[in-house]
CSV table of C-alpha atoms and ligand atoms in Angstrom, one decimal:
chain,number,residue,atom,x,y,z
A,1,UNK,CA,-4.0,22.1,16.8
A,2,UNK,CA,-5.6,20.5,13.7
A,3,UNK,CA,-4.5,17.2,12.4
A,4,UNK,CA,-3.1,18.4,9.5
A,5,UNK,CA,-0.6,20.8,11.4
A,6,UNK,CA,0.4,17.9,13.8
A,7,UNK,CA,1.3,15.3,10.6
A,8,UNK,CA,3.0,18.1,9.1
A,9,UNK,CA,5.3,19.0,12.2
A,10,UNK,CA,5.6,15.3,12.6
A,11,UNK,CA,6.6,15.0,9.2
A,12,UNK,CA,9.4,18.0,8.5
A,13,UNK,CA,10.8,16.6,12.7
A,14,UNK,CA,11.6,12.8,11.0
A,15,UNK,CA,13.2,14.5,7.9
A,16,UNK,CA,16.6,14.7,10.7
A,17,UNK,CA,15.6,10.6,11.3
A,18,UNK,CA,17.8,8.5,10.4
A,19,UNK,CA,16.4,6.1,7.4
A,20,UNK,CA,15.6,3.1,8.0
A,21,UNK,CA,15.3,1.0,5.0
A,22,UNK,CA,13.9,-2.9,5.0
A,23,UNK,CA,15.2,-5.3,2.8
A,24,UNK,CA,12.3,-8.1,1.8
A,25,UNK,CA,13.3,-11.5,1.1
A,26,UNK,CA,12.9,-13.0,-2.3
A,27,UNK,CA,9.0,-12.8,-3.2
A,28,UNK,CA,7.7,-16.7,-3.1
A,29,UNK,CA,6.0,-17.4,-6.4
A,30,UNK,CA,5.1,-20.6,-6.0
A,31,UNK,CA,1.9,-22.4,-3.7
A,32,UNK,CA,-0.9,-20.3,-2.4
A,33,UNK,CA,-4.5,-21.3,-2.4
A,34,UNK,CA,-5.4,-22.3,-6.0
A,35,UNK,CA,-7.4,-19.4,-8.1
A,36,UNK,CA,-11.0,-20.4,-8.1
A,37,UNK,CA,-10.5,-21.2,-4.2
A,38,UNK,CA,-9.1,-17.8,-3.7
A,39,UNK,CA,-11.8,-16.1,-5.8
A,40,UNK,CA,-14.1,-18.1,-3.8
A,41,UNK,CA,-12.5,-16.3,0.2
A,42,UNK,CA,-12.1,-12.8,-1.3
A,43,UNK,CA,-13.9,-10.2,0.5
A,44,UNK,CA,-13.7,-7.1,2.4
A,45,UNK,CA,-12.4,-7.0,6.2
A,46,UNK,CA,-13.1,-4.2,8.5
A,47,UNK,CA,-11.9,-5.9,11.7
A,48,UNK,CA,-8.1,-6.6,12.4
A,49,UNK,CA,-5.9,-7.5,15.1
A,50,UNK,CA,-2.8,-5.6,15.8
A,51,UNK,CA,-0.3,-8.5,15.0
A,52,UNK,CA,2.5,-7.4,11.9
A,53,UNK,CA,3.3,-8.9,8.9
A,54,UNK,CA,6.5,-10.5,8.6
A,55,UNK,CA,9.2,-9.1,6.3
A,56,UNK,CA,8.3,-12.5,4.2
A,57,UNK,CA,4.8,-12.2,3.8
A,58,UNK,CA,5.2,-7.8,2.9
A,59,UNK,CA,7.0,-9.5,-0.1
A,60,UNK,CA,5.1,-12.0,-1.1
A,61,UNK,CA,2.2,-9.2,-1.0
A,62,UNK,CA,3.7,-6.7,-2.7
A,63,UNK,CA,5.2,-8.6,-5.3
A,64,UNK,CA,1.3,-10.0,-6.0
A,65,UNK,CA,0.7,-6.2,-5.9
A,66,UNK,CA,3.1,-4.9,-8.3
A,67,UNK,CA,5.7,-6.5,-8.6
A,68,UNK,CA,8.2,-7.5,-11.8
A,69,UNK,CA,6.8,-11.0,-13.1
A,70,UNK,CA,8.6,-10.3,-16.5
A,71,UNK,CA,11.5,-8.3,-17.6
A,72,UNK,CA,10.0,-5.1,-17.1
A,73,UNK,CA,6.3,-5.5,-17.1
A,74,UNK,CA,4.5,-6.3,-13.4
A,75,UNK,CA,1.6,-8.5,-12.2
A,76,UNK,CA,-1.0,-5.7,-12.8
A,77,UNK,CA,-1.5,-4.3,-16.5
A,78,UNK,CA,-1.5,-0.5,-17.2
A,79,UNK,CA,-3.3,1.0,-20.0
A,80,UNK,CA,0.0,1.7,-22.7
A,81,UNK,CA,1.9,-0.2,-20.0
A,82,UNK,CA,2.1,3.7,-18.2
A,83,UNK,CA,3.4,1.9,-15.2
A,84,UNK,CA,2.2,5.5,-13.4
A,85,UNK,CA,1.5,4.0,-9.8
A,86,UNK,CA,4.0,4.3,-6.8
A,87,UNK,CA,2.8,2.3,-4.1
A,88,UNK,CA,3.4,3.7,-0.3
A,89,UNK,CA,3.5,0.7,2.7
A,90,UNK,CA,2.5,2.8,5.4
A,91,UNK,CA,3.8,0.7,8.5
A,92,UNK,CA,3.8,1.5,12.3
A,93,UNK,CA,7.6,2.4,12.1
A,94,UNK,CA,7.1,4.4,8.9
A,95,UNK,CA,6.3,5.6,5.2
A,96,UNK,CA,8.3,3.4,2.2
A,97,UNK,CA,7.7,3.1,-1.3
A,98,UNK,CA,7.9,-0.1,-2.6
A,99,UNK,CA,11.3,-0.2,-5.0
A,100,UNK,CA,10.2,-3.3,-7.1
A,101,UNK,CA,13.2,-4.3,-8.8
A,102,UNK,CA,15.6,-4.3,-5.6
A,103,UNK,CA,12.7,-5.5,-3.1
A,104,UNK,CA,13.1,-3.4,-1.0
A,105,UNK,CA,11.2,-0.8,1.1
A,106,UNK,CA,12.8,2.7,1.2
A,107,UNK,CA,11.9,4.5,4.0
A,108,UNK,CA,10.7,8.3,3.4
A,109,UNK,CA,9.2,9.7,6.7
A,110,UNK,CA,10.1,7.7,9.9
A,111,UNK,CA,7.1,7.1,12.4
A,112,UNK,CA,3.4,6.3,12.5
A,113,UNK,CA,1.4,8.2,9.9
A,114,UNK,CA,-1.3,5.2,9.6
A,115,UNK,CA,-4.0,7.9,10.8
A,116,UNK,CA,-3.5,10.2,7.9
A,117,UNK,CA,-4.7,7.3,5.8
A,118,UNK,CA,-8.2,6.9,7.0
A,119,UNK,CA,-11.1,8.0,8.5
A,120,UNK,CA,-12.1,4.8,10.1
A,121,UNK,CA,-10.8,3.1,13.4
A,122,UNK,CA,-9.0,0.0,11.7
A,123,UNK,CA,-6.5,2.1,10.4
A,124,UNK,CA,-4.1,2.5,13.1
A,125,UNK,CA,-5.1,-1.1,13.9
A,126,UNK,CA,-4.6,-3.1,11.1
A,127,UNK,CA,0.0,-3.3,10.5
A,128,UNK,CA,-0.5,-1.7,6.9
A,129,UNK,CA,-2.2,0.3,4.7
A,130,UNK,CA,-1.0,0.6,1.1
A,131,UNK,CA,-1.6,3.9,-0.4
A,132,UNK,CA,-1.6,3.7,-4.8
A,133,UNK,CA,0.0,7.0,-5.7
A,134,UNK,CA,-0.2,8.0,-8.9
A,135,UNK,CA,2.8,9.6,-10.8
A,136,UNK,CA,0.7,12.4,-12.2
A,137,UNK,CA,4.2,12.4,-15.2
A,138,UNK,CA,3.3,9.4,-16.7
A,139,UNK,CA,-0.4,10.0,-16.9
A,140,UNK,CA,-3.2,11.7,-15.5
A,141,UNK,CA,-5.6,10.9,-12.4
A,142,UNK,CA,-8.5,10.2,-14.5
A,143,UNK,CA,-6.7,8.0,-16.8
A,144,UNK,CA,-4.7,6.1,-13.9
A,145,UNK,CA,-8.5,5.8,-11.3
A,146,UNK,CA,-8.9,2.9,-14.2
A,147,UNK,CA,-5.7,1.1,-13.6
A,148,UNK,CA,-5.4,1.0,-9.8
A,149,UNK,CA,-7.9,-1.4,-9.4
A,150,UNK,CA,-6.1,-4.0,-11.0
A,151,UNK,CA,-3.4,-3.5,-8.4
A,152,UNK,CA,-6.4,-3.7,-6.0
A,153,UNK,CA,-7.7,-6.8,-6.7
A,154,UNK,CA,-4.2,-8.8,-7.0
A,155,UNK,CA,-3.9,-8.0,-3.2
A,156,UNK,CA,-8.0,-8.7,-2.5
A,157,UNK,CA,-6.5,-12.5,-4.0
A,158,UNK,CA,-3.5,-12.6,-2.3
A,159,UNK,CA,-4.9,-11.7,0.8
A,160,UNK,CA,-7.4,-14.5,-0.2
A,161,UNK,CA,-4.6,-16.9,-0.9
A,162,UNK,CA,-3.0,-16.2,2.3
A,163,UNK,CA,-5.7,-16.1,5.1
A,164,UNK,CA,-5.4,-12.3,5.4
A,165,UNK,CA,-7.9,-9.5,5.9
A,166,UNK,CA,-7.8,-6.4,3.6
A,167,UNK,CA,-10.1,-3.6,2.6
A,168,UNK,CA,-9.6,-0.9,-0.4
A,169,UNK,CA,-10.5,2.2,0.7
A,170,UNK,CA,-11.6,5.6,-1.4
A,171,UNK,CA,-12.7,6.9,2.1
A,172,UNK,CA,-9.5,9.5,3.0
A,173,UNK,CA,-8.6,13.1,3.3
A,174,UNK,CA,-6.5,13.6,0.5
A,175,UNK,CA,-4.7,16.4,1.6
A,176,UNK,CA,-3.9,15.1,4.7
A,177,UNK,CA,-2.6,11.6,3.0
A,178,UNK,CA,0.0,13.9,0.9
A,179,UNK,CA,1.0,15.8,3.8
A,180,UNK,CA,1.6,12.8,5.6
A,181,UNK,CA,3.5,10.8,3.0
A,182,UNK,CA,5.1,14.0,1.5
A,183,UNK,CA,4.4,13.5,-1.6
A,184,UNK,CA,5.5,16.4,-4.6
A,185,UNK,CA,2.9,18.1,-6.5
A,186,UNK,CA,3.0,14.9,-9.4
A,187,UNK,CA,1.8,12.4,-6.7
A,188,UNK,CA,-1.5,12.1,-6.5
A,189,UNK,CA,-3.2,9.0,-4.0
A,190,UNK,CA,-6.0,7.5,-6.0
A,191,UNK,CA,-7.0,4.6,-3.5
A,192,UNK,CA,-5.6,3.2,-0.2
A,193,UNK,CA,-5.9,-0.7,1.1
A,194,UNK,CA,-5.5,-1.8,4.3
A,195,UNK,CA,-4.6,-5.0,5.0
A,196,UNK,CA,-3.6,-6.9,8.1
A,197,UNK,CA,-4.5,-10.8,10.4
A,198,UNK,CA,-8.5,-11.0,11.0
A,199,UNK,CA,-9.9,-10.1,14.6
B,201,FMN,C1,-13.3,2.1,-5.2
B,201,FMN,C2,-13.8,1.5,-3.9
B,201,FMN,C3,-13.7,2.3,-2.7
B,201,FMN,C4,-14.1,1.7,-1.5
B,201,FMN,N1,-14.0,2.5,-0.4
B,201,FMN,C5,-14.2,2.0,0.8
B,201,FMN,C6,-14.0,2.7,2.0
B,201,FMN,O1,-13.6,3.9,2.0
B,201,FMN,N2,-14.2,2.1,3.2
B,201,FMN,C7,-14.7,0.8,3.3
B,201,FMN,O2,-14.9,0.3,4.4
B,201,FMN,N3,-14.9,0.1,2.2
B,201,FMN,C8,-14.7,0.6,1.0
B,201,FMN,N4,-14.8,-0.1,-0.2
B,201,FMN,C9,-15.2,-1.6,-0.1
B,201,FMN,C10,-16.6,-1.9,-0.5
B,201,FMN,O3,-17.5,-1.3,0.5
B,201,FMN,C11,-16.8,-3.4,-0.6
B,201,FMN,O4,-16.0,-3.9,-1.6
B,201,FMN,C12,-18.3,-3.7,-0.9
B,201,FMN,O5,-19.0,-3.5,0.3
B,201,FMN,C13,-18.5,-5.2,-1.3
B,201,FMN,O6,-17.9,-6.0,-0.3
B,201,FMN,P1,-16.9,-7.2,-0.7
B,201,FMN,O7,-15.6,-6.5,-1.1
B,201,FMN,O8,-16.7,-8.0,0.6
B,201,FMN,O9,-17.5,-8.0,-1.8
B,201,FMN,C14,-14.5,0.4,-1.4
B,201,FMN,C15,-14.5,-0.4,-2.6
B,201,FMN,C16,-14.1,0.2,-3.8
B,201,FMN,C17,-14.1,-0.7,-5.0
């Protein structure tokens, strides 16, 4: 049976799961390692150990990521503040999207789907791999390709910041990453980042 069959079997079974969502703790916006000092650690990591991230630190990163640091505007800039990206946490218990402004993780597809997000082995390693979906409504792939990386590099610093490993990653079937996440025909994934403790 081919992989995709298999993720999408898996996929259509955990619609009759029973949602599991995970309410984050307030984002801490304060400490860290200061800029030039994080600038100074950031790099890629292509080794991890299987140890999970605490509810605490998924905040803190995905607030870094995306999240609200004004009324209505976020920690990355968009091109006519478009706002087009949906970021997936793809955790060993499941698939959420990131809802910002309640901080929480809504669960969409219960189980482990961190396969579909990569060809290489630290994948189903590392405890997370975020997967920047663009809403194809609000602009167009080309036009949103240009934004994601600023979302990209705000977790490269946290990660930085926080002693963590994490790698951005353009290396993916994207067929087999929609499947997976079950995403609509407007969701497009533009880039995916893994990120996890150092081996
Ligand atoms: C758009 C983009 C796509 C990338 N895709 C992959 C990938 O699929 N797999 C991977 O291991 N690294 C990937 N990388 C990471 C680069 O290989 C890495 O940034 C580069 O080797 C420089 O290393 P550094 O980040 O430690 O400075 C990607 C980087 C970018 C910016």
């Amino acid at each position: 049976m081919n992989k995709v069959l298999v993720f999408t079997i898996m996929a259509s079974f955990c619609i009759f799961c029973t949602a599991q969502d995970i309410t984050l703790p307030q984002p801490q916006k304060t400490g860290g390692k200061p800029l030039m000092e994080a600038l100074s650690h950031r790099q890629t990591t292509r080794e991890y150990s299987d140890r999970e991230l605490d509810n605490q630190t998924l905040s803190d990163l995905l607030w870094a990521a995306y999240g609200f640091n004004r009324e209505d505007k976020r920690t990355a800039p968009s091109a006519n503040d478009k706002q087009e990206f949906i970021l997936y946490a793809v955790l060993k218990s499941g698939v959420y999207v990131y809802d910002a402004k309640e901080n929480t993780l809504i669960q969409k597809v219960k189980g482990d789907f961190r396969a579909a997000t990569g060809k290489q082995d630290f994948v189903t390693v590392a405890p997370l791999n975020l997967v920047y979906v663009a809403d194809l409504t609000k602009n167009d792939a080309g036009g949103a390709s240009a934004n994601v990386g600023f979302i990209s590099q705000n977790v490269y610093l946290y990660c930085a910041s926080a002693g963590l490993g994490t790698v951005v990653r353009g290396w993916y079937d994207k067929e087999e990453v929609k499947t997976a996440l079950q995403l609509s025909a407007t969701e497009e994934p533009v880039l995916i980042q893994t990120v996890g403790y150092k081996k």
